[in-house]
Short mmCIF file of C-alpha atoms and ligand atoms in Angstrom, two decimals:
data_model
loop_
_atom_site.label_atom_id
_atom_site.label_comp_id
_atom_site.label_asym_id
_atom_site.label_seq_id
_atom_site.Cartn_x
_atom_site.Cartn_y
_atom_site.Cartn_z
CA MET B 1 9.21 -31.57 -7.65
CA SER B 2 6.85 -28.63 -8.00
CA ALA B 3 7.86 -25.31 -7.28
CA PHE B 4 6.85 -23.58 -3.67
CA GLY B 5 7.67 -20.17 -2.64
CA ILE B 6 7.99 -17.78 -0.14
CA TYR B 7 6.51 -14.36 -0.99
CA ILE B 8 7.92 -11.14 2.13
CA HIS B 9 5.87 -7.95 1.79
CA TRP B 10 7.98 -5.08 3.23
CA PRO B 11 4.86 -2.26 3.26
CA PHE B 12 7.07 0.76 3.66
CA CYS B 13 8.34 2.94 1.21
CA LEU B 14 10.46 7.02 1.65
CA SER B 15 6.78 8.74 -0.61
CA LYS B 16 3.91 7.42 -2.25
CA CYS B 17 4.06 7.38 -5.90
CA PRO B 18 0.77 8.95 -7.15
CA TYR B 19 -0.12 5.77 -9.30
CA CYS B 20 0.41 3.35 -7.04
CA ASP B 21 -1.89 1.28 -5.36
CA PHE B 22 0.45 -1.76 -3.98
CA ASN B 23 0.58 -2.06 0.42
CA SER B 24 2.72 0.50 0.45
CA HIS B 25 3.06 2.91 3.39
CA VAL B 26 4.82 6.35 4.33
CA ALA B 27 6.17 6.43 8.09
CA GLU B 28 8.19 8.80 10.14
CA SER B 29 10.06 5.93 11.49
CA ILE B 30 10.27 2.26 10.85
CA ASP B 31 11.31 -0.30 14.29
CA GLN B 32 13.66 -2.06 11.70
CA ALA B 33 13.96 -4.65 14.97
CA ALA B 34 10.71 -4.96 16.15
CA TRP B 35 9.54 -6.01 12.16
CA ARG B 36 12.54 -8.72 12.32
CA LYS B 37 10.76 -10.01 14.86
CA ALA B 38 7.06 -10.24 13.74
CA LEU B 39 8.48 -10.92 9.93
CA LEU B 40 9.97 -14.39 11.59
CA ARG B 41 7.81 -14.88 13.86
CA GLU B 42 5.01 -14.90 10.90
CA LEU B 43 7.37 -17.33 8.71
CA ASP B 44 8.00 -19.94 11.22
CA THR B 45 3.82 -20.36 11.56
CA GLY B 46 3.96 -20.73 8.30
CA ALA B 47 6.89 -23.46 8.70
CA SER B 48 4.50 -25.42 11.02
CA GLN B 49 1.83 -25.25 8.13
CA THR B 50 3.68 -26.39 5.16
CA PRO B 51 5.73 -29.65 6.55
CA GLY B 52 8.15 -31.60 3.92
CA ARG B 53 7.90 -29.23 0.82
CA THR B 54 11.27 -28.10 -0.29
CA VAL B 55 11.80 -23.95 -1.47
CA THR B 56 12.54 -23.00 -4.59
CA SER B 57 12.12 -19.24 -4.90
CA ILE B 58 11.81 -16.57 -2.30
CA PHE B 59 10.27 -13.26 -3.25
CA PHE B 60 10.82 -9.47 -0.79
CA GLY B 61 8.04 -7.31 -2.42
CA GLY B 62 7.13 -4.04 -1.41
CA GLY B 63 6.62 -1.15 -0.80
CA THR B 64 10.14 -0.66 -1.10
CA PRO B 65 12.14 -3.97 0.67
CA SER B 66 15.48 -2.33 -0.36
CA LEU B 67 14.05 0.04 2.99
CA MET B 68 14.53 -3.44 4.63
CA ASP B 69 17.21 -3.49 6.88
CA PRO B 70 20.17 -6.01 5.13
CA ALA B 71 20.63 -7.73 8.40
CA THR B 72 16.79 -8.74 8.07
CA THR B 73 17.08 -9.99 4.79
CA ALA B 74 19.71 -11.75 6.28
CA ALA B 75 18.09 -13.53 9.20
CA LEU B 76 14.91 -13.65 7.34
CA ILE B 77 16.13 -15.96 4.36
CA GLU B 78 18.57 -17.87 7.20
CA ARG B 79 15.48 -18.59 8.73
CA VAL B 80 13.74 -19.89 5.77
CA GLY B 81 16.61 -22.26 5.43
CA ARG B 82 16.14 -23.83 9.18
CA ASN B 83 12.12 -24.12 8.85
CA TRP B 84 12.50 -26.40 4.86
CA ARG B 85 15.18 -27.54 2.85
CA VAL B 86 15.92 -25.20 0.43
CA ALA B 87 16.78 -25.99 -3.61
CA ASP B 88 20.12 -25.71 -4.22
CA ASP B 89 19.26 -22.86 -6.88
CA VAL B 90 17.08 -21.16 -5.11
CA GLU B 91 16.14 -17.95 -6.66
CA ILE B 92 15.95 -14.71 -4.43
CA THR B 93 14.76 -12.02 -5.24
CA LEU B 94 14.64 -8.29 -4.08
CA GLU B 95 12.62 -5.32 -5.40
CA ALA B 96 14.55 -2.04 -4.62
CA ASN B 97 13.65 1.35 -5.66
CA PRO B 98 16.83 3.33 -7.26
CA GLY B 99 16.56 6.25 -5.04
CA THR B 100 16.77 4.57 -1.92
CA VAL B 101 20.20 2.11 -2.89
CA ASP B 102 23.83 3.09 -3.21
CA ALA B 103 26.75 0.43 -3.10
CA GLU B 104 27.46 -0.18 -0.22
CA ARG B 105 23.31 -0.92 0.23
CA PHE B 106 23.63 -3.76 -2.27
CA ALA B 107 26.91 -5.29 -1.33
CA ASP B 108 25.01 -6.07 1.78
CA ILE B 109 21.64 -6.60 0.22
CA ARG B 110 24.12 -9.62 -2.08
CA ALA B 111 25.54 -10.54 1.27
CA ALA B 112 22.34 -11.28 2.75
CA GLY B 113 21.92 -13.82 0.18
CA VAL B 114 19.85 -12.30 -2.41
CA ASN B 115 20.69 -13.25 -6.23
CA ARG B 116 18.35 -11.26 -7.94
CA LEU B 117 17.35 -7.75 -7.90
CA SER B 118 14.10 -5.87 -9.36
CA MET B 119 14.32 -2.58 -9.49
CA GLY B 120 11.82 0.41 -10.09
CA LEU B 121 13.49 2.10 -12.89
CA GLN B 122 10.04 3.46 -14.57
CA SER B 123 11.42 5.75 -17.57
CA LEU B 124 14.61 7.04 -18.32
CA ASP B 125 13.02 10.68 -19.17
CA ASP B 126 13.14 12.98 -16.16
CA ALA B 127 9.82 15.24 -16.47
CA GLN B 128 8.59 11.69 -17.09
CA LEU B 129 10.14 10.70 -13.82
CA THR B 130 8.63 13.48 -12.53
CA PHE B 131 5.24 13.55 -13.41
CA LEU B 132 5.43 9.98 -12.05
CA GLY B 133 6.27 11.43 -8.45
CA ARG B 134 9.87 9.45 -8.07
CA ARG B 135 12.84 11.07 -6.38
CA HIS B 136 15.34 9.34 -8.50
CA ASP B 137 16.12 11.09 -11.77
CA ALA B 138 17.15 8.56 -15.00
CA ALA B 139 21.05 9.22 -14.68
CA GLN B 140 20.56 8.01 -11.01
CA GLY B 141 18.26 4.99 -12.21
CA VAL B 142 21.28 4.01 -15.00
CA LYS B 143 24.08 4.17 -12.71
CA ALA B 144 21.35 1.96 -9.63
CA VAL B 145 21.38 -0.34 -12.67
CA GLU B 146 24.95 -0.30 -13.51
CA LEU B 147 25.62 -1.17 -9.80
CA ALA B 148 23.37 -3.81 -9.38
CA ARG B 149 25.04 -5.56 -12.87
CA ARG B 150 27.98 -5.27 -10.95
CA ILE B 151 26.62 -7.41 -8.16
CA PHE B 152 23.92 -9.60 -8.90
CA PRO B 153 24.24 -12.36 -10.97
CA ARG B 154 20.55 -11.43 -12.06
CA ILE B 155 19.04 -8.20 -12.37
CA SER B 156 15.75 -7.03 -13.98
CA PHE B 157 13.55 -3.27 -13.97
CA ASP B 158 10.25 -1.91 -14.73
CA LEU B 159 9.06 0.62 -16.65
CA ILE B 160 5.81 1.75 -16.75
CA TYR B 161 4.45 2.77 -20.57
CA ALA B 162 1.35 4.10 -22.42
CA ARG B 163 1.78 7.51 -20.38
CA PRO B 164 -0.40 10.27 -21.22
CA GLY B 165 0.89 12.05 -24.29
CA GLN B 166 3.22 9.70 -24.93
CA GLY B 167 3.48 8.42 -29.11
CA LEU B 168 5.02 5.86 -30.84
CA GLU B 169 8.56 6.88 -32.45
CA GLN B 170 9.26 8.19 -28.23
CA TRP B 171 8.31 5.35 -26.73
CA ARG B 172 10.80 3.33 -29.31
CA ARG B 173 13.46 5.33 -28.30
CA GLU B 174 13.18 4.77 -24.63
CA LEU B 175 13.29 1.71 -24.68
CA GLU B 176 15.17 0.83 -26.99
CA ALA B 177 17.76 2.75 -24.67
CA ALA B 178 16.27 0.74 -21.53
CA ILE B 179 17.32 -2.85 -24.03
CA ALA B 180 20.63 -0.77 -24.21
CA MET B 181 21.24 -1.49 -21.17
CA ALA B 182 18.92 -4.10 -19.59
CA ALA B 183 20.83 -7.96 -18.44
CA ASP B 184 17.82 -10.64 -19.73
CA HIS B 185 14.99 -10.01 -17.71
CA LEU B 186 13.03 -6.46 -18.42
CA SER B 187 9.07 -5.60 -16.72
CA LEU B 188 6.94 -3.34 -18.73
CA TYR B 189 3.72 -1.98 -17.35
CA GLN B 190 1.01 -0.11 -19.20
CA LEU B 191 0.35 3.41 -16.80
CA THR B 192 -3.37 1.89 -15.32
CA ILE B 193 -5.14 4.53 -13.34
CA GLU B 194 -6.14 2.95 -10.35
CA PRO B 195 -9.14 4.08 -7.14
CA GLY B 196 -7.80 5.54 -4.57
CA THR B 197 -4.80 7.22 -6.05
CA ALA B 198 -3.61 10.36 -6.66
CA PHE B 199 -3.47 9.82 -9.72
CA HIS B 200 -7.32 9.19 -9.89
CA PRO B 201 -8.99 12.04 -9.77
CA MET B 202 -6.68 14.01 -11.24
CA ALA B 203 -7.28 11.90 -14.37
CA ALA B 204 -10.78 12.08 -13.56
CA ARG B 205 -10.94 16.05 -13.95
CA GLY B 206 -8.60 15.95 -17.02
CA ALA B 207 -5.82 16.77 -15.56
CA PHE B 208 -3.79 14.79 -17.49
CA VAL B 209 -5.20 12.58 -20.68
CA MET B 210 -4.57 8.29 -20.85
CA PRO B 211 -3.95 6.98 -24.26
CA ASP B 212 -6.77 6.04 -25.55
CA ASP B 213 -7.48 1.93 -25.92
CA ASP B 214 -5.88 2.06 -29.64
CA HIS B 215 -2.77 4.27 -29.38
CA ALA B 216 -2.47 2.18 -26.05
CA ALA B 217 -2.90 -0.88 -27.95
CA ALA B 218 0.05 0.31 -30.57
CA LEU B 219 2.29 1.24 -27.94
CA PHE B 220 1.56 -2.32 -27.21
CA GLU B 221 2.38 -3.96 -29.94
CA LEU B 222 5.18 -2.05 -30.68
CA THR B 223 6.77 -3.15 -27.20
CA GLN B 224 6.07 -6.70 -28.36
CA GLU B 225 7.99 -5.88 -31.79
CA VAL B 226 11.11 -4.02 -30.11
CA THR B 227 11.58 -6.44 -27.35
CA GLU B 228 11.24 -9.61 -29.47
CA ALA B 229 13.56 -7.72 -32.41
CA ALA B 230 15.95 -7.59 -29.30
CA GLY B 231 16.21 -11.76 -28.35
CA LEU B 232 13.61 -10.47 -24.41
CA PRO B 233 10.01 -11.67 -26.23
CA ALA B 234 7.28 -11.62 -23.21
CA TYR B 235 6.19 -14.99 -21.65
CA GLU B 236 3.63 -12.93 -19.75
CA ILE B 237 2.17 -10.04 -21.14
CA SER B 238 3.78 -7.72 -19.40
CA ASN B 239 7.31 -8.97 -18.56
CA HIS B 240 9.91 -10.02 -21.06
CA ALA B 241 13.17 -12.42 -20.74
CA ALA B 242 15.88 -14.22 -22.88
CA PRO B 243 14.93 -17.35 -22.68
CA GLY B 244 15.70 -19.02 -19.97
CA ALA B 245 16.19 -15.48 -17.59
CA GLU B 246 12.38 -15.81 -16.39
CA CYS B 247 11.76 -15.41 -12.91
CA ARG B 248 10.91 -18.08 -11.40
CA HIS B 249 8.94 -17.18 -8.62
CA ASN B 250 6.14 -15.27 -10.45
CA LEU B 251 5.88 -18.36 -12.69
CA LEU B 252 4.75 -20.48 -10.02
CA TYR B 253 1.63 -17.72 -9.69
CA TRP B 254 1.08 -17.71 -13.95
CA ARG B 255 1.39 -21.77 -13.00
CA GLY B 256 -0.81 -21.76 -9.96
CA ASP B 257 1.82 -23.32 -7.93
CA ASP B 258 1.63 -23.11 -3.95
CA PHE B 259 3.17 -20.19 -2.17
CA LEU B 260 3.19 -18.40 1.10
CA GLY B 261 2.66 -15.12 2.10
CA ILE B 262 4.24 -13.47 4.89
CA GLY B 263 4.26 -10.22 5.77
CA PRO B 264 1.11 -7.24 5.60
CA GLY B 265 -1.47 -7.60 2.83
CA ALA B 266 0.38 -10.92 1.40
CA HIS B 267 -1.44 -13.55 0.21
CA GLY B 268 -0.80 -16.87 -0.17
CA ARG B 269 -2.09 -20.33 -1.72
CA LEU B 270 -1.37 -23.50 -0.09
CA THR B 271 -2.97 -27.39 -1.32
CA ASP B 272 -3.71 -29.79 1.11
CA GLU B 273 -3.17 -33.73 0.66
CA ALA B 274 -6.92 -33.99 -0.59
CA GLY B 275 -5.70 -31.67 -3.56
CA VAL B 276 -7.97 -28.60 -1.76
CA THR B 277 -5.86 -25.27 -2.28
CA ARG B 278 -6.45 -22.54 0.50
CA ALA B 279 -5.89 -19.04 0.04
CA HIS B 280 -4.83 -17.04 2.39
CA ARG B 281 -4.35 -12.85 3.22
CA ARG B 282 -2.77 -11.54 5.34
CA HIS B 283 -4.19 -8.10 7.31
CA ARG B 284 -2.74 -4.73 4.89
CA ALA B 285 -2.48 -2.13 7.80
CA PRO B 286 1.05 -2.34 9.16
CA GLU B 287 0.34 -2.05 12.32
CA ILE B 288 -2.86 -4.30 13.13
CA TRP B 289 -0.94 -7.41 11.39
CA ARG B 290 2.21 -6.89 13.49
CA ASN B 291 -0.45 -7.03 16.53
CA ARG B 292 -1.89 -9.89 15.37
CA VAL B 293 1.45 -11.39 15.06
CA GLU B 294 2.75 -10.62 18.01
CA GLN B 295 -0.88 -12.17 19.87
CA GLN B 296 -1.26 -15.30 17.91
CA GLY B 297 1.41 -16.33 15.57
CA GLU B 298 0.21 -14.62 12.12
CA GLY B 299 -1.99 -11.34 11.06
CA THR B 300 -4.29 -13.28 9.29
CA GLU B 301 -7.14 -11.87 7.66
CA GLU B 302 -8.51 -14.45 6.01
CA SER B 303 -7.82 -18.33 5.09
CA VAL B 304 -10.74 -19.80 3.03
CA ALA B 305 -10.88 -22.96 0.87
CA LEU B 306 -11.54 -22.33 -2.76
CA ALA B 307 -13.97 -23.35 -4.83
CA ARG B 308 -13.88 -25.90 -7.69
CA GLU B 309 -15.38 -23.58 -9.75
CA GLU B 310 -13.29 -20.49 -8.30
CA ARG B 311 -10.01 -22.81 -8.51
CA ALA B 312 -10.35 -23.62 -12.02
CA LEU B 313 -11.04 -19.83 -12.93
CA GLU B 314 -7.86 -18.76 -11.77
CA LEU B 315 -5.66 -21.11 -13.21
CA VAL B 316 -7.22 -20.23 -16.71
CA MET B 317 -6.81 -16.37 -15.07
CA MET B 318 -3.23 -16.74 -15.13
CA GLY B 319 -2.25 -19.33 -17.38
CA LEU B 320 -3.25 -17.32 -19.81
CA ARG B 321 -1.00 -14.86 -19.33
CA LEU B 322 1.84 -16.46 -20.29
CA THR B 323 3.00 -16.64 -23.53
CA GLU B 324 3.02 -20.10 -23.16
CA GLY B 325 -0.28 -20.49 -22.25
CA LEU B 326 -2.43 -23.09 -19.74
CA SER B 327 -0.96 -26.42 -19.81
CA ALA B 328 -3.96 -28.92 -19.53
CA THR B 329 -1.59 -31.66 -17.93
CA GLY B 330 -0.95 -29.13 -15.59
CA PHE B 331 -4.78 -28.16 -14.92
CA ARG B 332 -5.77 -31.50 -14.20
CA GLN B 333 -3.14 -31.97 -11.86
CA ARG B 334 -3.89 -28.84 -9.42
CA ALA B 335 -7.72 -28.52 -10.33
CA GLY B 336 -8.20 -32.02 -9.97
CA GLN B 337 -10.60 -31.69 -13.20
CA GLU B 338 -9.93 -32.04 -16.54
CA LEU B 339 -9.57 -28.63 -18.80
CA THR B 340 -12.14 -28.86 -21.27
CA SER B 341 -14.60 -29.65 -18.58
CA ALA B 342 -14.18 -26.78 -16.71
CA LEU B 343 -14.42 -24.05 -19.64
CA ARG B 344 -18.02 -23.28 -21.96
CA PRO B 345 -17.47 -25.44 -24.83
CA GLU B 346 -19.54 -22.91 -26.64
CA GLY B 347 -17.73 -20.31 -25.42
CA LEU B 348 -14.44 -22.04 -26.40
CA ARG B 349 -15.34 -23.12 -29.64
CA GLU B 350 -16.11 -19.23 -30.60
CA MET B 351 -12.58 -18.06 -28.96
CA LEU B 352 -10.70 -20.48 -31.17
CA ASP B 353 -13.03 -19.69 -33.82
CA GLN B 354 -12.12 -16.16 -33.67
CA TYR B 355 -8.87 -17.20 -33.69
CA PHE B 356 -7.94 -15.38 -29.89
CA LEU B 357 -7.38 -18.47 -28.73
CA ASN B 358 -4.77 -21.74 -29.86
CA TRP B 359 -5.37 -24.94 -28.37
CA ASN B 360 -3.08 -28.07 -28.84
CA ASN B 361 -4.52 -30.48 -26.78
CA GLU B 362 -1.57 -29.64 -24.00
CA PHE B 363 -1.39 -26.32 -24.06
CA LEU B 364 -4.43 -23.24 -24.30
CA GLN B 365 -2.98 -19.83 -25.06
CA THR B 366 -3.72 -16.94 -25.81
CA THR B 367 -2.90 -15.49 -29.54
CA PRO B 368 -1.36 -12.07 -29.94
CA LYS B 369 -4.32 -11.12 -30.95
CA GLY B 370 -6.36 -12.05 -28.31
CA ARG B 371 -3.18 -11.10 -25.65
CA LEU B 372 -5.18 -7.68 -24.88
CA LEU B 373 -8.15 -9.33 -24.85
CA LEU B 374 -8.14 -11.05 -21.56
CA ASN B 375 -10.96 -9.60 -19.65
CA SER B 376 -13.14 -10.49 -22.40
CA ILE B 377 -12.09 -14.27 -22.99
CA LEU B 378 -12.66 -15.15 -19.35
CA GLN B 379 -16.40 -14.07 -19.76
CA GLU B 380 -16.51 -16.28 -22.69
CA LEU B 381 -14.55 -19.25 -20.86
CA PHE B 382 -17.13 -19.44 -17.80
CA PRO B 383 -20.41 -19.46 -17.18
CA ARG B 384 -22.06 -16.59 -16.13
C1 SAM D 401 6.14 -2.48 -5.52
S1 SAM D 401 7.09 -1.39 -6.88
C2 SAM D 401 8.76 -1.90 -7.73
C3 SAM D 401 9.82 -1.43 -6.25
C4 SAM D 401 9.82 -0.57 -5.40
N1 SAM D 401 8.49 0.11 -4.72
C5 SAM D 401 10.11 1.23 -6.41
O1 SAM D 401 8.43 1.49 -7.01
O2 SAM D 401 10.81 1.10 -7.09
C6 SAM D 401 6.11 -2.56 -8.44
C7 SAM D 401 6.19 -1.69 -10.20
O3 SAM D 401 5.09 -1.57 -10.02
C8 SAM D 401 5.01 -1.02 -11.12
N2 SAM D 401 3.61 -0.46 -11.35
C9 SAM D 401 2.51 -0.21 -9.49
N3 SAM D 401 1.87 0.70 -9.73
C10 SAM D 401 1.44 0.91 -11.62
C11 SAM D 401 0.39 1.28 -11.71
N4 SAM D 401 -0.75 2.00 -11.59
N5 SAM D 401 0.38 1.15 -13.51
C12 SAM D 401 1.84 0.76 -14.05
N6 SAM D 401 2.65 0.26 -13.51
C13 SAM D 401 2.26 0.55 -11.32
C14 SAM D 401 5.66 -0.50 -11.05
O4 SAM D 401 6.33 -0.73 -12.19
C15 SAM D 401 6.57 -0.48 -9.78
O5 SAM D 401 7.79 -0.45 -10.20
S1 SF4 D 402 5.46 2.10 -6.96
FE1 SF4 D 402 6.89 1.10 -5.32
S2 SF4 D 402 7.98 3.44 -3.98
FE2 SF4 D 402 6.25 3.81 -5.12
S3 SF4 D 402 4.93 3.74 -3.97
FE3 SF4 D 402 4.47 1.92 -5.22
S4 SF4 D 402 5.52 0.74 -4.05
FE4 SF4 D 402 6.18 2.84 -3.45
#
């Protein structure tokens, strides 16, 4: 049975973090009943377009879905069960901000059916949390993790590293402290400065200085070393887990399986019986999305069939992020062509010779040296 996931986007946050370019909005008030109705309606429309599928994962992302009324979370999970067959071991993840949760809210989210919680901790240092514009301090973060561990069968949390002025030893200590309180999954992201965020003009005028490439690479190497030693190796560039504890929903993106996207700005990929994959994208603006759902049953901004080359590029781009690499068999099934015929032969040979890629006739993998150079590798593999 192939994996099939449902992504549900909750677009609201209590405040906007200065680094974040996710589709998140600060709203004065949220009409929870209207939002519940709209999300359920788009879910129903999606169900009518995907008959016969079995749902293997649901992911509530954001924004801050821990701000969603848990009754809405429950209603959406219940509706998935009515619309599709659901795998016995379905993984249901919800992203939570430690500043928006307490024991009661966690218990309600768990009772709604969520069995995996992913929390945005970002740092274990109060000064850094202030710099990152977070509403919670380190103690609240630690408390939220302890609480979540008691309530949810599976938990993970996010940290942001490669921050301005961050030294190797400082990061090692913070990471070791994080590992000591982690369960079996961690997401460790290098800070990136995105256009349109509050950090963008600040970085441009020198209000802070980002680590240079060499230092960022040293921080990345250190991250691999410390997590591996602790039994939480990377299974994807920024995601670490004990074997078997990988996030199945995110694996589905990287392996190129189908998923339905619900809510403002959500993306999805659905493959038809002829093997054609269509990409859909919902309107990003919360109110426009909601109006469209009311009028048309879905807030779709775009739905396009992916050309063979586009699909191939996407599968390679995603698959090479994984430590396991890209499966040639999986590629053949999903792209309808041989992996070797989709890649530029000279580029592939060059990347193998330079030991940026490894190829064992089934998996094409980046080597540790290649993992930091993914964009350059892709340029070599695909005809320009
Ligand atoms: C949707 S948020 C997680 C849940 C919740 N909104 C929160 O922030 O607590 C997704 C994660 O992406 C990461 N992230 C977002 N923007 C980033 C950036 N510019 N650089 C590095 N990590 C980033 C953060 O670690 C964040 O926790
Ligand atoms: S990092 Fe999380 S809480 Fe902060 S603005 Fe982005 S989605 Fe919202």
